[in-house]
Coordinates of C-alpha atoms in Angstrom, one line a residue:
X1 CA -23.2 17.9 -145.3
X2 CA -22.6 14.2 -144.2
X3 CA -24.0 13.6 -140.8
X4 CA -22.3 11.2 -138.4
X5 CA -24.0 7.9 -137.9
X6 CA -24.5 7.0 -134.3
X7 CA -25.4 3.7 -132.6
X8 CA -27.4 2.9 -129.4
X9 CA -28.8 -0.3 -127.9
X10 CA -32.0 -1.6 -126.3
X11 CA -33.7 -4.9 -125.6
X12 CA -35.1 -7.3 -128.2
X13 CA -37.3 -10.5 -128.0
X14 CA -38.6 -13.2 -130.3
X15 CA -42.1 -14.5 -130.4
X16 CA -42.6 -18.1 -129.4
X17 CA -44.2 -19.6 -132.5
X18 CA -41.9 -22.6 -133.2
X19 CA -40.2 -20.8 -136.0
X20 CA -43.2 -20.7 -138.4
X21 CA -43.1 -17.0 -138.5
X22 CA -39.7 -15.5 -137.7
X23 CA -41.1 -12.4 -135.8
X24 CA -39.1 -10.2 -133.5
X25 CA -40.1 -7.0 -131.6
X26 CA -38.7 -4.6 -129.1
X27 CA -37.5 -1.0 -128.8
X28 CA -34.8 0.5 -130.9
X29 CA -34.6 3.6 -128.8
X30 CA -35.9 4.8 -125.4
X31 CA -36.9 8.5 -124.8
X32 CA -35.8 10.5 -121.8
X33 CA -33.4 7.8 -120.5
X34 CA -30.3 9.5 -119.3
X35 CA -27.3 7.3 -120.0
X36 CA -23.6 7.6 -119.0
X37 CA -21.6 7.4 -122.2
X38 CA -18.1 8.1 -120.8
X39 CA -16.2 9.4 -117.8
X40 CA -13.1 11.3 -118.6
X41 CA -10.0 9.8 -116.9
X42 CA -8.3 13.3 -117.3
X43 CA -10.9 15.7 -115.8
X44 CA -13.4 13.3 -114.1
X45 CA -16.2 14.9 -116.1
X46 CA -19.1 12.5 -116.8
X47 CA -20.7 12.7 -120.2
X48 CA -24.3 11.7 -120.4
X49 CA -26.8 11.5 -123.2
X50 CA -30.6 11.3 -123.6
X51 CA -33.0 11.3 -126.5
X52 CA -35.8 13.8 -126.2
X53 CA -39.4 12.5 -126.5
X54 CA -39.8 14.8 -129.5
X55 CA -36.7 13.7 -131.3
X56 CA -38.7 11.6 -133.8
X57 CA -41.3 13.4 -135.8
X58 CA -42.8 13.6 -139.2
X59 CA -39.5 15.1 -140.5
X60 CA -37.4 12.1 -139.3
X61 CA -36.6 9.9 -142.3
X62 CA -37.4 6.3 -141.6
X63 CA -38.5 5.4 -145.1
X64 CA -35.9 2.8 -145.9
X65 CA -34.5 1.4 -142.7
X66 CA -33.0 -2.1 -142.8
X67 CA -32.7 -4.7 -140.1
X68 CA -29.4 -6.5 -140.2
X69 CA -27.1 -8.3 -137.8
X70 CA -24.5 -6.3 -135.8
X71 CA -24.7 -3.3 -138.2
X72 CA -22.4 -5.2 -140.5
X73 CA -22.3 -4.2 -144.1
X74 CA -21.4 -7.8 -145.0
X75 CA -24.5 -9.2 -143.2
X76 CA -27.6 -10.1 -145.2
X77 CA -30.6 -7.8 -144.8
X78 CA -33.1 -9.5 -142.6
X79 CA -36.1 -7.1 -143.0
X80 CA -36.8 -3.6 -144.4
X81 CA -39.3 -0.8 -143.9
X82 CA -39.6 -0.2 -147.7
X83 CA -41.3 -3.6 -148.2
X84 CA -43.1 -3.5 -144.8
X85 CA -41.3 -6.6 -143.4
X86 CA -39.8 -4.1 -140.8
X87 CA -42.3 -1.7 -139.1
X88 CA -41.2 1.2 -136.9
X89 CA -43.6 3.3 -134.7
X90 CA -43.2 5.7 -131.8
X91 CA -45.0 5.7 -128.5
X92 CA -44.4 7.2 -125.1
X93 CA -41.5 4.9 -124.4
X94 CA -39.5 5.2 -127.6
X95 CA -39.1 3.8 -131.1
X96 CA -40.8 0.5 -131.3
X97 CA -40.1 -2.0 -134.0
X98 CA -41.5 -5.4 -135.1
X99 CA -40.1 -7.4 -137.9
X100 CA -40.7 -10.5 -139.9
X101 CA -37.2 -11.9 -140.5
X102 CA -36.4 -13.4 -143.9
X103 CA -36.4 -17.2 -143.6
X104 CA -32.9 -17.5 -145.0
X105 CA -30.2 -19.5 -143.3
X106 CA -28.8 -16.3 -141.7
X107 CA -32.3 -15.1 -140.7
X108 CA -33.1 -18.5 -139.1
X109 CA -29.8 -18.5 -137.3
X110 CA -30.3 -14.9 -135.9
X111 CA -33.9 -15.7 -134.9
X112 CA -32.9 -18.9 -133.0
X113 CA -30.1 -16.9 -131.1
X114 CA -32.7 -14.3 -130.1
X115 CA -35.2 -16.9 -129.1
X116 CA -32.7 -18.8 -127.0
X117 CA -31.6 -15.5 -125.3
X118 CA -28.1 -15.5 -126.7
X119 CA -28.9 -12.1 -128.3
X120 CA -30.9 -9.9 -126.1
X121 CA -30.0 -6.4 -127.2
X122 CA -30.9 -4.1 -130.1
X123 CA -28.9 -1.3 -131.5
X124 CA -29.8 1.4 -134.0
X125 CA -27.8 3.7 -136.4
X126 CA -29.0 7.2 -136.8
X127 CA -27.9 10.8 -137.6
X128 CA -28.7 13.9 -135.5
X129 CA -29.5 17.4 -136.7
X130 CA -30.5 19.1 -133.5
X131 CA -28.9 18.7 -130.1
X132 CA -28.2 20.6 -126.9
X133 CA -25.4 20.3 -124.3
X134 CA -25.9 21.1 -120.6
X135 CA -22.8 21.6 -118.5
X136 CA -22.8 21.4 -114.7
X137 CA -19.4 22.4 -113.5
X138 CA -20.1 21.7 -109.9
X139 CA -21.3 18.1 -110.5
X140 CA -18.7 17.8 -113.3
X141 CA -21.2 16.5 -115.8
X142 CA -22.1 17.3 -119.4
X143 CA -25.4 16.1 -120.8
X144 CA -26.1 15.8 -124.5
X145 CA -29.8 15.9 -125.3
X146 CA -30.7 14.7 -128.8
X147 CA -33.6 17.0 -129.8
X148 CA -34.1 15.7 -133.3
X149 CA -33.0 12.6 -135.2
X150 CA -32.7 13.4 -138.9
X151 CA -32.6 9.8 -140.2
X152 CA -32.6 6.2 -138.9
X153 CA -30.4 4.0 -141.1
X154 CA -30.7 0.6 -139.5
X155 CA -31.8 -1.4 -136.5
X156 CA -29.7 -4.4 -135.5
X157 CA -29.7 -7.3 -133.2
X158 CA -26.2 -7.2 -131.6
X159 CA -24.0 -9.6 -129.7
X160 CA -23.1 -6.8 -127.2
X161 CA -24.7 -3.5 -126.3
X162 CA -23.7 -0.5 -128.4
X163 CA -20.2 0.8 -127.9
X164 CA -19.0 -2.5 -126.5
X165 CA -17.5 -5.5 -128.4
X166 CA -18.3 -5.5 -132.1
X167 CA -16.0 -4.0 -134.6
X168 CA -18.5 -1.4 -136.0
X169 CA -19.5 -0.4 -132.5
X170 CA -15.9 -0.3 -131.3
X171 CA -15.0 2.1 -134.1
X172 CA -18.0 4.3 -133.3
X173 CA -17.1 4.2 -129.6
X174 CA -13.6 5.4 -130.4
X175 CA -15.0 8.2 -132.5
X176 CA -17.4 9.2 -129.7
X177 CA -14.6 9.3 -127.2
X178 CA -12.4 11.4 -129.6
X179 CA -15.3 13.8 -130.0
X180 CA -15.8 14.1 -126.2
X181 CA -12.1 14.6 -125.6
X182 CA -12.0 17.3 -128.3
X183 CA -15.0 18.9 -126.6
X184 CA -13.2 18.8 -123.3
X185 CA -10.1 20.4 -124.8
X186 CA -12.2 23.2 -126.3
X187 CA -13.8 23.8 -122.9
X188 CA -10.3 24.1 -121.3
X189 CA -9.1 26.5 -124.0
X190 CA -12.3 28.7 -123.6
X191 CA -11.7 28.8 -119.8
X192 CA -8.1 29.8 -120.3
X193 CA -9.1 32.6 -122.7
X194 CA -11.7 33.9 -120.2
X195 CA -9.1 34.0 -117.4
X196 CA -6.6 35.8 -119.6
X197 CA -9.3 38.3 -120.7
X198 CA -10.0 39.3 -117.1
X199 CA -6.3 39.5 -116.0

């Protein structure tokens, strides 16, 4: 089964070493941070998401994660876990990364943009194999809790936060909204069936 790749964002920073070592670090994911993904213009339901503190464990595949710009397949790889130029660890806050960017023209350009503060956000692509949904009909909210991340594919410095602006993220945003709209329609159908059953 092919699992859907998802993208999220967090902060990034560059070390101040005059470019001798193109080192960046930050967090690719933050645990237990409830985030509003979308508010339905049809029902007013707010869809939230959070990543469980236990979502990353020894079964999460982070063996060959790449660092590239804006999740773009056409962008050069800047660092990689398989050769230890990209290092991923987890702590109480989330998935922490640090990387030594390749000193290519693209690598130097991305590094300088991070160092100047033009790029301040990090995004990551991942697939989920365990999740739960909590519905609060009174508050009109649905919260997705990601209980386990199966695989991390890449971490990327991005021009805009995840789901806003870049082409890959915009496509993923549309897919996410379509999924949530489908979920909303399924909920409406179930509610109608329950009403009919009791009539």
